[in-house]
Amino acid sequence: MDLFNLRKFLQKKDTIKLIDSLTDSMGIKVCIADSTDTVIYGADNRNHSGLPVIVNDATVGWVYGQDTTKSATIVTLLHHMVKTEMERKALATETLDKYNEITMLYDFVEKVNTFNVKEISNFLINQVLAQIKADNVFVILKNEISGRLEIAAGYGTTYNIGIELPQKTETICDIMLSGKAAIINDCHSKSACVLDIDNINSMICAPLKAKEKTLGVVTASTKDSYNYCADDLRFFCTLVSQAAFAIDNARLYESLKGAFIKTVHTLAETIEQRDPYTGGHTKRVMSYSIAIAETLMLSNRERERLELASVLHDIGKIGVSDNVLRKTSKLTDEEFEEIKTHPASGQQILSYIEELRDIIPGVKSHHERFDGKGYPDGLKGTDIDLIARIIAVADSFDAMTSDRPYRKGLPFEAALAEVKKCSGTQFDADVVEAFFKACSENKIRPAEPGK
C-alpha cells in the first residue's frame, strides 16, 4: 500500500485552517514533518521532541513542539483526519473498481452473445488475462459426441485445438463432476496440471455450467509465487458463468443452423429435380461462389449469406411452368420472359421466411449486369448486391460449361475466355479477378464427366 501523502493533505485550506485554529487556542507553535522528516507545516523546530503520526501501523508524519502533551493533541487530530481521508479514498477506489467491474461484465455479456463457440472461448481468455494474474489459461469443453474433455482454446503453453485431456488430470475431472470452482495453491503436491505444464504454482478452476449442465472447465494458472484469493475466484467465476450460457446458446444455434442449412439444400435439390438438364448446378454454383468469396476475403457472416443465396438462387423457378423448364429446344421470346420472372418470384418466396430475408438481394439480383442491362430491375455497378455479383459469375460460368439438349457446353478454357471478355460489362471486374485467382489456385476446376 502506498504511504499517505501528508504534504498534499496539508495543502488543503480547511485542514490548515483547523490546525491553525487549534494551535492558536492552545497557545503553542508546532512543526509538522512528513514521513521523510521534511518540514511541511510551521517553522522548523525539530530540535524539540517529535511525536509520530501513525495510521494503520504506518508512520505518515511527525509533530514537533515544546509542549509534548499539547503536541499530542495535534497528533490525535491528524491521526483521525488522515484515517478518515484514507477510508474515504479507499471507499472511492472500491466503488470505482466495482463500477469498472460491472461495466466490463456488461460489455462481456453483450459481446459474447454475438459470438460462436471459438470466439467466445478466445474472448473469455482475453478478459481473464486482463483482470486476473495468469501465465496459462485454458477453456476445456466436453465433446458433445465422444464425451471426452478437449481443449477448445488456450493461452500460454503450446497446445493443439481439440486435443483430449490426459486421464490423470484428476482435478479437472473433479470440477466437472462436482460442478464447484476451486483454488489450488499447492499444485506441486497434486496432479492438477493441465497438459503436463511444468512449474505451476497456483491454479484457479471454474466449471462452465448452463441450465444444470456442465459444459466444461476453465483454468488459469501461474508459475510464480502468487497465490489466488477469494476475490480472484469470485470474479473468475462470474466471467466463466456468463461465458457458459453464451457457449450453450452458441452450440444450440450451430445445431439449429446446421439443420436449417440441410433443409435449404434439400429444398434446392427438390427444385432442381424439376429441371433434368441442370443436375448438380446448384452445388457447383455454391462451390464456385464460395471459392470466389474466399479470394475476396469475405467475412464469415457474408460467406454464410452467400452459401444460402447461391443454393437458393433459382428457388423462384418453382413458379415457372414445367413445359418451359423442361423444354428440350431453344426458348421463344415469350418463354424466356417467363424464365425471367424467377428472380422476383424468389424474392416473394423468401420474404415469408424471416431467417432468409437477408439473402433476398443476392437471390433477386443474380441476373443483373454490371453495365445495367440485366434483370429484373436493371441495377448497375455496385448498386447490385456483392453476393449477387458473385453468384452471377458462378451461375453463368456453370451454364456455359454445362450441356443442354440444344447445345454442348463450352470447354473449360473457352468458358474462362468468355468470362474474361464479359469483365466490366456483364460482370464486376473485381469479382472476375477473384474468380481467375481461385481458378489459378485450383479452387475452381473443370467439372468431371457426369458431375
mmCIF file of C-alpha atoms in Angstrom, residues 50-323:
data_model
loop_
_atom_site.group_PDB
_atom_site.id
_atom_site.type_symbol
_atom_site.label_atom_id
_atom_site.label_comp_id
_atom_site.label_asym_id
_atom_site.label_seq_id
_atom_site.Cartn_x
_atom_site.Cartn_y
_atom_site.Cartn_z
ATOM 1 C CA GLY A 50 8.913 14.665 17.833
ATOM 2 C CA LEU A 51 5.756 12.560 18.059
ATOM 3 C CA PRO A 52 4.906 10.184 15.200
ATOM 4 C CA VAL A 53 1.557 10.288 13.396
ATOM 5 C CA ILE A 54 0.765 6.592 12.956
ATOM 6 C CA VAL A 55 -2.136 5.378 10.825
ATOM 7 C CA ASN A 56 -2.708 1.697 10.070
ATOM 8 C CA ASP A 57 0.684 0.805 11.543
ATOM 9 C CA ALA A 58 2.494 3.211 9.209
ATOM 10 C CA THR A 59 4.223 6.469 10.198
ATOM 11 C CA VAL A 60 2.854 9.144 7.870
ATOM 12 C CA GLY A 61 4.451 12.148 9.617
ATOM 13 C CA TRP A 62 5.850 13.822 12.737
ATOM 14 C CA VAL A 63 4.723 16.649 15.040
ATOM 15 C CA TYR A 64 7.417 18.675 16.841
ATOM 16 C CA GLY A 65 6.674 21.078 19.693
ATOM 17 C CA GLN A 66 7.960 22.330 23.042
ATOM 18 C CA ASP A 67 4.905 21.012 24.903
ATOM 19 C CA THR A 68 4.617 17.314 24.066
ATOM 20 C CA THR A 69 1.251 16.984 25.837
ATOM 21 C CA LYS A 70 -0.323 19.670 23.675
ATOM 22 C CA SER A 71 1.547 18.388 20.610
ATOM 23 C CA ALA A 72 -0.092 15.001 21.236
ATOM 24 C CA THR A 73 -3.483 16.683 20.695
ATOM 25 C CA ILE A 74 -2.331 17.755 17.226
ATOM 26 C CA VAL A 75 -1.104 14.194 16.602
ATOM 27 C CA THR A 76 -4.530 12.798 17.590
ATOM 28 C CA LEU A 77 -6.274 15.299 15.326
ATOM 29 C CA LEU A 78 -4.014 14.433 12.394
ATOM 30 C CA HIS A 79 -4.451 10.710 13.056
ATOM 31 C CA HIS A 80 -8.248 10.920 12.819
ATOM 32 C CA MET A 81 -8.202 13.293 9.852
ATOM 33 C CA VAL A 82 -5.717 11.169 7.907
ATOM 34 C CA LYS A 83 -7.529 7.931 8.745
ATOM 35 C CA THR A 84 -10.859 9.417 7.620
ATOM 36 C CA GLU A 85 -9.277 10.649 4.386
ATOM 37 C CA MET A 86 -7.701 7.248 3.718
ATOM 38 C CA GLU A 87 -11.012 5.462 4.322
ATOM 39 C CA ARG A 88 -12.774 7.915 2.022
ATOM 40 C CA LYS A 89 -10.221 7.283 -0.726
ATOM 41 C CA ALA A 90 -10.405 3.527 -0.208
ATOM 42 C CA LEU A 91 -14.191 3.642 -0.492
ATOM 43 C CA ALA A 92 -13.954 5.749 -3.645
ATOM 44 C CA THR A 93 -11.428 3.327 -5.138
ATOM 45 C CA GLU A 94 -13.573 0.319 -4.233
ATOM 46 C CA THR A 95 -16.651 1.997 -5.715
ATOM 47 C CA LEU A 96 -14.755 2.784 -8.919
ATOM 48 C CA ASP A 97 -13.431 -0.781 -9.098
ATOM 49 C CA LYS A 98 -16.961 -2.140 -8.693
ATOM 50 C CA TYR A 99 -18.245 0.227 -11.359
ATOM 51 C CA ASN A 100 -15.461 -0.816 -13.747
ATOM 52 C CA GLU A 101 -16.163 -4.479 -12.980
ATOM 53 C CA ILE A 102 -19.896 -4.086 -13.650
ATOM 54 C CA THR A 103 -19.199 -2.145 -16.853
ATOM 55 C CA MET A 104 -16.721 -4.769 -18.027
ATOM 56 C CA LEU A 105 -19.175 -7.590 -17.259
ATOM 57 C CA TYR A 106 -21.954 -5.777 -19.106
ATOM 58 C CA ASP A 107 -19.706 -5.375 -22.157
ATOM 59 C CA PHE A 108 -18.601 -9.003 -21.805
ATOM 60 C CA VAL A 109 -22.182 -10.315 -21.786
ATOM 61 C CA GLU A 110 -23.165 -8.051 -24.680
ATOM 62 C CA LYS A 111 -20.252 -9.215 -26.834
ATOM 63 C CA VAL A 112 -20.157 -12.955 -26.115
ATOM 64 C CA ASN A 113 -23.807 -13.360 -27.037
ATOM 65 C CA THR A 114 -22.939 -12.459 -30.645
ATOM 66 C CA PHE A 115 -20.024 -14.906 -30.972
ATOM 67 C CA ASN A 116 -19.583 -18.560 -31.937
ATOM 68 C CA VAL A 117 -18.009 -21.065 -29.514
ATOM 69 C CA LYS A 118 -14.439 -20.412 -30.677
ATOM 70 C CA GLU A 119 -14.856 -16.637 -30.467
ATOM 71 C CA ILE A 120 -16.473 -16.862 -27.019
ATOM 72 C CA SER A 121 -13.622 -19.036 -25.733
ATOM 73 C CA ASN A 122 -10.922 -16.680 -27.027
ATOM 74 C CA PHE A 123 -12.763 -13.591 -25.769
ATOM 75 C CA LEU A 124 -13.123 -15.185 -22.320
ATOM 76 C CA ILE A 125 -9.385 -15.916 -22.220
ATOM 77 C CA ASN A 126 -8.547 -12.296 -23.095
ATOM 78 C CA GLN A 127 -10.851 -11.000 -20.346
ATOM 79 C CA VAL A 128 -9.324 -13.359 -17.778
ATOM 80 C CA LEU A 129 -5.812 -12.226 -18.728
ATOM 81 C CA ALA A 130 -6.877 -8.569 -18.452
ATOM 82 C CA GLN A 131 -8.341 -8.964 -14.962
ATOM 83 C CA ILE A 132 -6.519 -11.835 -13.237
ATOM 84 C CA LYS A 133 -2.833 -12.716 -12.987
ATOM 85 C CA ALA A 134 -2.196 -15.781 -15.155
ATOM 86 C CA ASP A 135 0.556 -17.374 -17.240
ATOM 87 C CA ASN A 136 -1.745 -20.002 -18.745
ATOM 88 C CA VAL A 137 -5.491 -20.015 -19.414
ATOM 89 C CA PHE A 138 -7.425 -22.917 -20.935
ATOM 90 C CA VAL A 139 -11.039 -23.377 -21.971
ATOM 91 C CA ILE A 140 -11.806 -27.098 -21.817
ATOM 92 C CA LEU A 141 -15.090 -28.352 -23.279
ATOM 93 C CA LYS A 142 -16.815 -31.706 -23.169
ATOM 94 C CA ASN A 143 -17.128 -33.131 -26.673
ATOM 95 C CA GLU A 144 -20.859 -33.483 -27.339
ATOM 96 C CA ILE A 145 -20.345 -36.740 -29.259
ATOM 97 C CA SER A 146 -17.461 -38.566 -27.539
ATOM 98 C CA GLY A 147 -17.998 -37.137 -24.057
ATOM 99 C CA ARG A 148 -14.235 -36.583 -23.700
ATOM 100 C CA LEU A 149 -12.737 -33.332 -22.433
ATOM 101 C CA GLU A 150 -10.937 -31.346 -25.135
ATOM 102 C CA ILE A 151 -9.005 -28.083 -25.327
ATOM 103 C CA ALA A 152 -11.240 -25.534 -27.077
ATOM 104 C CA ALA A 153 -8.875 -22.562 -26.690
ATOM 105 C CA GLY A 154 -5.836 -21.639 -24.668
ATOM 106 C CA TYR A 155 -3.099 -19.146 -23.843
ATOM 107 C CA GLY A 156 0.436 -19.715 -22.646
ATOM 108 C CA THR A 157 1.812 -23.213 -23.029
ATOM 109 C CA THR A 158 1.729 -24.610 -26.570
ATOM 110 C CA TYR A 159 -1.438 -26.614 -27.189
ATOM 111 C CA ASN A 160 -3.492 -28.019 -30.039
ATOM 112 C CA ILE A 161 -7.176 -27.248 -30.513
ATOM 113 C CA GLY A 162 -9.260 -30.380 -29.989
ATOM 114 C CA ILE A 163 -6.581 -32.292 -28.073
ATOM 115 C CA GLU A 164 -8.046 -34.605 -25.439
ATOM 116 C CA LEU A 165 -7.026 -34.101 -21.827
ATOM 117 C CA PRO A 166 -4.868 -36.806 -20.241
ATOM 118 C CA GLN A 167 -6.836 -39.065 -17.901
ATOM 119 C CA LYS A 168 -4.568 -38.129 -14.991
ATOM 120 C CA THR A 169 -5.853 -34.552 -14.785
ATOM 121 C CA GLU A 170 -7.989 -35.555 -11.821
ATOM 122 C CA THR A 171 -8.607 -32.012 -10.548
ATOM 123 C CA ILE A 172 -10.291 -31.024 -13.816
ATOM 124 C CA CYS A 173 -12.431 -34.160 -13.682
ATOM 125 C CA ASP A 174 -13.332 -33.384 -10.057
ATOM 126 C CA ILE A 175 -14.513 -29.910 -11.095
ATOM 127 C CA MET A 176 -16.618 -31.453 -13.879
ATOM 128 C CA LEU A 177 -18.231 -33.954 -11.506
ATOM 129 C CA SER A 178 -18.795 -31.612 -8.554
ATOM 130 C CA GLY A 179 -19.669 -28.514 -10.567
ATOM 131 C CA LYS A 180 -17.800 -26.434 -7.978
ATOM 132 C CA ALA A 181 -14.964 -23.947 -8.504
ATOM 133 C CA ALA A 182 -11.657 -24.332 -6.703
ATOM 134 C CA ILE A 183 -8.379 -22.607 -5.880
ATOM 135 C CA ILE A 184 -5.301 -24.818 -5.759
ATOM 136 C CA ASN A 185 -2.290 -23.019 -4.339
ATOM 137 C CA ASP A 186 -0.119 -26.123 -3.960
ATOM 138 C CA CYS A 187 -0.118 -27.583 -7.443
ATOM 139 C CA HIS A 188 3.257 -29.235 -6.845
ATOM 140 C CA SER A 189 1.614 -31.683 -4.444
ATOM 141 C CA LYS A 190 -1.373 -32.543 -6.659
ATOM 142 C CA SER A 191 -1.915 -33.890 -10.176
ATOM 143 C CA ALA A 192 -3.844 -30.752 -11.049
ATOM 144 C CA CYS A 193 -1.781 -29.797 -14.025
ATOM 145 C CA VAL A 194 -3.345 -29.339 -17.451
ATOM 146 C CA LEU A 195 -1.393 -30.786 -20.411
ATOM 147 C CA ASP A 196 1.647 -31.510 -18.219
ATOM 148 C CA ILE A 197 2.517 -27.819 -17.786
ATOM 149 C CA ASP A 198 5.714 -27.565 -15.748
ATOM 150 C CA ASN A 199 6.360 -25.357 -12.728
ATOM 151 C CA ILE A 200 2.733 -24.475 -11.989
ATOM 152 C CA ASN A 201 2.431 -22.933 -8.538
ATOM 153 C CA SER A 202 -1.218 -21.874 -8.314
ATOM 154 C CA MET A 203 -4.343 -22.693 -10.269
ATOM 155 C CA ILE A 204 -7.903 -21.441 -10.276
ATOM 156 C CA CYS A 205 -10.634 -23.559 -11.892
ATOM 157 C CA ALA A 206 -14.331 -22.989 -12.522
ATOM 158 C CA PRO A 207 -16.969 -25.125 -14.242
ATOM 159 C CA LEU A 208 -18.797 -23.915 -17.342
ATOM 160 C CA LYS A 209 -22.358 -24.543 -16.120
ATOM 161 C CA ALA A 210 -25.537 -23.672 -18.005
ATOM 162 C CA LYS A 211 -29.079 -24.963 -17.499
ATOM 163 C CA GLU A 212 -27.914 -27.593 -14.988
ATOM 164 C CA LYS A 213 -25.346 -28.910 -17.481
ATOM 165 C CA THR A 214 -21.587 -28.778 -17.016
ATOM 166 C CA LEU A 215 -20.163 -27.992 -20.441
ATOM 167 C CA GLY A 216 -16.523 -27.951 -19.400
ATOM 168 C CA VAL A 217 -13.942 -26.224 -17.212
ATOM 169 C CA VAL A 218 -11.888 -23.028 -17.440
ATOM 170 C CA THR A 219 -8.488 -22.890 -15.745
ATOM 171 C CA ALA A 220 -5.997 -20.108 -15.067
ATOM 172 C CA SER A 221 -2.577 -20.764 -13.558
ATOM 173 C CA THR A 222 0.619 -19.002 -12.509
ATOM 174 C CA LYS A 223 4.215 -20.143 -12.393
ATOM 175 C CA ASP A 224 5.478 -17.695 -9.758
ATOM 176 C CA SER A 225 4.748 -17.494 -6.030
ATOM 177 C CA TYR A 226 1.421 -15.680 -6.468
ATOM 178 C CA ASN A 227 -1.476 -17.374 -4.662
ATOM 179 C CA TYR A 228 -5.042 -16.874 -5.862
ATOM 180 C CA CYS A 229 -7.523 -15.385 -3.390
ATOM 181 C CA ALA A 230 -11.297 -15.333 -2.871
ATOM 182 C CA ASP A 231 -11.675 -12.109 -4.892
ATOM 183 C CA ASP A 232 -9.898 -13.741 -7.848
ATOM 184 C CA LEU A 233 -12.217 -16.744 -7.602
ATOM 185 C CA ARG A 234 -15.365 -14.606 -7.351
ATOM 186 C CA PHE A 235 -14.539 -12.540 -10.420
ATOM 187 C CA PHE A 236 -13.247 -15.547 -12.375
ATOM 188 C CA CYS A 237 -16.466 -17.478 -11.681
ATOM 189 C CA THR A 238 -18.588 -14.520 -12.802
ATOM 190 C CA LEU A 239 -16.811 -14.390 -16.173
ATOM 191 C CA VAL A 240 -16.940 -18.159 -16.636
ATOM 192 C CA SER A 241 -20.630 -18.313 -15.712
ATOM 193 C CA GLN A 242 -21.567 -15.710 -18.322
ATOM 194 C CA ALA A 243 -19.431 -17.448 -20.942
ATOM 195 C CA ALA A 244 -21.094 -20.800 -20.174
ATOM 196 C CA PHE A 245 -24.551 -19.545 -21.122
ATOM 197 C CA ALA A 246 -23.144 -17.939 -24.272
ATOM 198 C CA ILE A 247 -21.381 -21.188 -25.272
ATOM 199 C CA ASP A 248 -24.537 -23.215 -24.618
ATOM 200 C CA ASN A 249 -26.599 -20.829 -26.747
ATOM 201 C CA ALA A 250 -23.945 -20.786 -29.480
ATOM 202 C CA ARG A 251 -23.913 -24.593 -29.608
ATOM 203 C CA LEU A 252 -27.695 -24.674 -29.841
ATOM 204 C CA TYR A 253 -27.600 -22.065 -32.584
ATOM 205 C CA GLU A 254 -24.931 -24.018 -34.510
ATOM 206 C CA SER A 255 -27.046 -27.163 -34.237
ATOM 207 C CA LEU A 256 -30.183 -25.388 -35.442
ATOM 208 C CA LYS A 257 -28.234 -23.651 -38.199
ATOM 209 C CA GLY A 258 -26.841 -26.982 -39.383
ATOM 210 C CA ALA A 259 -30.321 -28.481 -39.526
ATOM 211 C CA PHE A 260 -31.619 -25.369 -41.283
ATOM 212 C CA ILE A 261 -28.874 -25.464 -43.940
ATOM 213 C CA LYS A 262 -29.575 -29.163 -44.577
ATOM 214 C CA THR A 263 -33.240 -28.290 -45.097
ATOM 215 C CA VAL A 264 -32.268 -25.500 -47.503
ATOM 216 C CA HIS A 265 -30.084 -27.881 -49.532
ATOM 217 C CA THR A 266 -32.878 -30.457 -49.629
ATOM 218 C CA LEU A 267 -35.289 -27.790 -50.858
ATOM 219 C CA ALA A 268 -32.853 -26.695 -53.576
ATOM 220 C CA GLU A 269 -32.334 -30.285 -54.740
ATOM 221 C CA THR A 270 -36.104 -30.799 -54.890
ATOM 222 C CA ILE A 271 -36.452 -27.717 -57.098
ATOM 223 C CA GLU A 272 -33.542 -28.831 -59.275
ATOM 224 C CA GLN A 273 -35.192 -32.200 -59.920
ATOM 225 C CA ARG A 274 -37.902 -30.385 -61.890
ATOM 226 C CA ASP A 275 -35.258 -29.486 -64.466
ATOM 227 C CA PRO A 276 -33.474 -32.702 -65.537
ATOM 228 C CA TYR A 277 -30.940 -30.758 -67.604
ATOM 229 C CA THR A 278 -29.340 -28.851 -64.713
ATOM 230 C CA GLY A 279 -28.309 -31.718 -62.437
ATOM 231 C CA GLY A 280 -25.645 -30.638 -59.929
ATOM 232 C CA HIS A 281 -25.927 -26.999 -60.999
ATOM 233 C CA THR A 282 -26.799 -25.739 -57.513
ATOM 234 C CA LYS A 283 -23.845 -27.463 -55.835
ATOM 235 C CA ARG A 284 -21.415 -26.240 -58.476
ATOM 236 C CA VAL A 285 -22.667 -22.646 -58.266
ATOM 237 C CA MET A 286 -22.289 -22.774 -54.485
ATOM 238 C CA SER A 287 -18.780 -24.242 -54.768
ATOM 239 C CA TYR A 288 -17.645 -21.616 -57.306
ATOM 240 C CA SER A 289 -19.234 -18.813 -55.265
ATOM 241 C CA ILE A 290 -17.515 -19.862 -52.029
ATOM 242 C CA ALA A 291 -14.163 -20.101 -53.849
ATOM 243 C CA ILE A 292 -14.601 -16.521 -55.095
ATOM 244 C CA ALA A 293 -15.643 -15.360 -51.603
ATOM 245 C CA GLU A 294 -12.505 -16.869 -50.056
ATOM 246 C CA THR A 295 -10.348 -14.989 -52.552
ATOM 247 C CA LEU A 296 -12.232 -11.753 -51.813
ATOM 248 C CA MET A 297 -11.739 -12.478 -48.068
ATOM 249 C CA LEU A 298 -15.405 -12.013 -47.225
ATOM 250 C CA SER A 299 -16.371 -12.246 -43.549
ATOM 251 C CA ASN A 300 -17.802 -15.460 -42.134
ATOM 252 C CA ARG A 301 -21.241 -13.863 -41.974
ATOM 253 C CA GLU A 302 -21.070 -12.813 -45.636
ATOM 254 C CA ARG A 303 -19.922 -16.299 -46.626
ATOM 255 C CA GLU A 304 -22.926 -17.767 -44.811
ATOM 256 C CA ARG A 305 -25.209 -15.383 -46.711
ATOM 257 C CA LEU A 306 -23.502 -16.320 -49.962
ATOM 258 C CA GLU A 307 -23.810 -20.059 -49.317
ATOM 259 C CA LEU A 308 -27.553 -19.813 -48.702
ATOM 260 C CA ALA A 309 -28.152 -17.376 -51.571
ATOM 261 C CA SER A 310 -26.183 -19.493 -54.053
ATOM 262 C CA VAL A 311 -28.065 -22.633 -53.024
ATOM 263 C CA LEU A 312 -31.432 -20.885 -53.360
ATOM 264 C CA HIS A 313 -30.657 -18.575 -56.283
ATOM 265 C CA ASP A 314 -33.129 -20.419 -58.536
ATOM 266 C CA ILE A 315 -35.864 -21.020 -55.943
ATOM 267 C CA GLY A 316 -38.157 -18.751 -57.959
ATOM 268 C CA LYS A 317 -38.254 -21.381 -60.713
ATOM 269 C CA ILE A 318 -40.978 -23.039 -58.637
ATOM 270 C CA GLY A 319 -43.282 -20.583 -60.377
ATOM 271 C CA VAL A 320 -42.087 -21.442 -63.900
ATOM 272 C CA SER A 321 -44.236 -23.950 -65.796
ATOM 273 C CA ASP A 322 -42.843 -27.435 -66.454
ATOM 274 C CA ASN A 323 -43.251 -27.172 -70.227
#
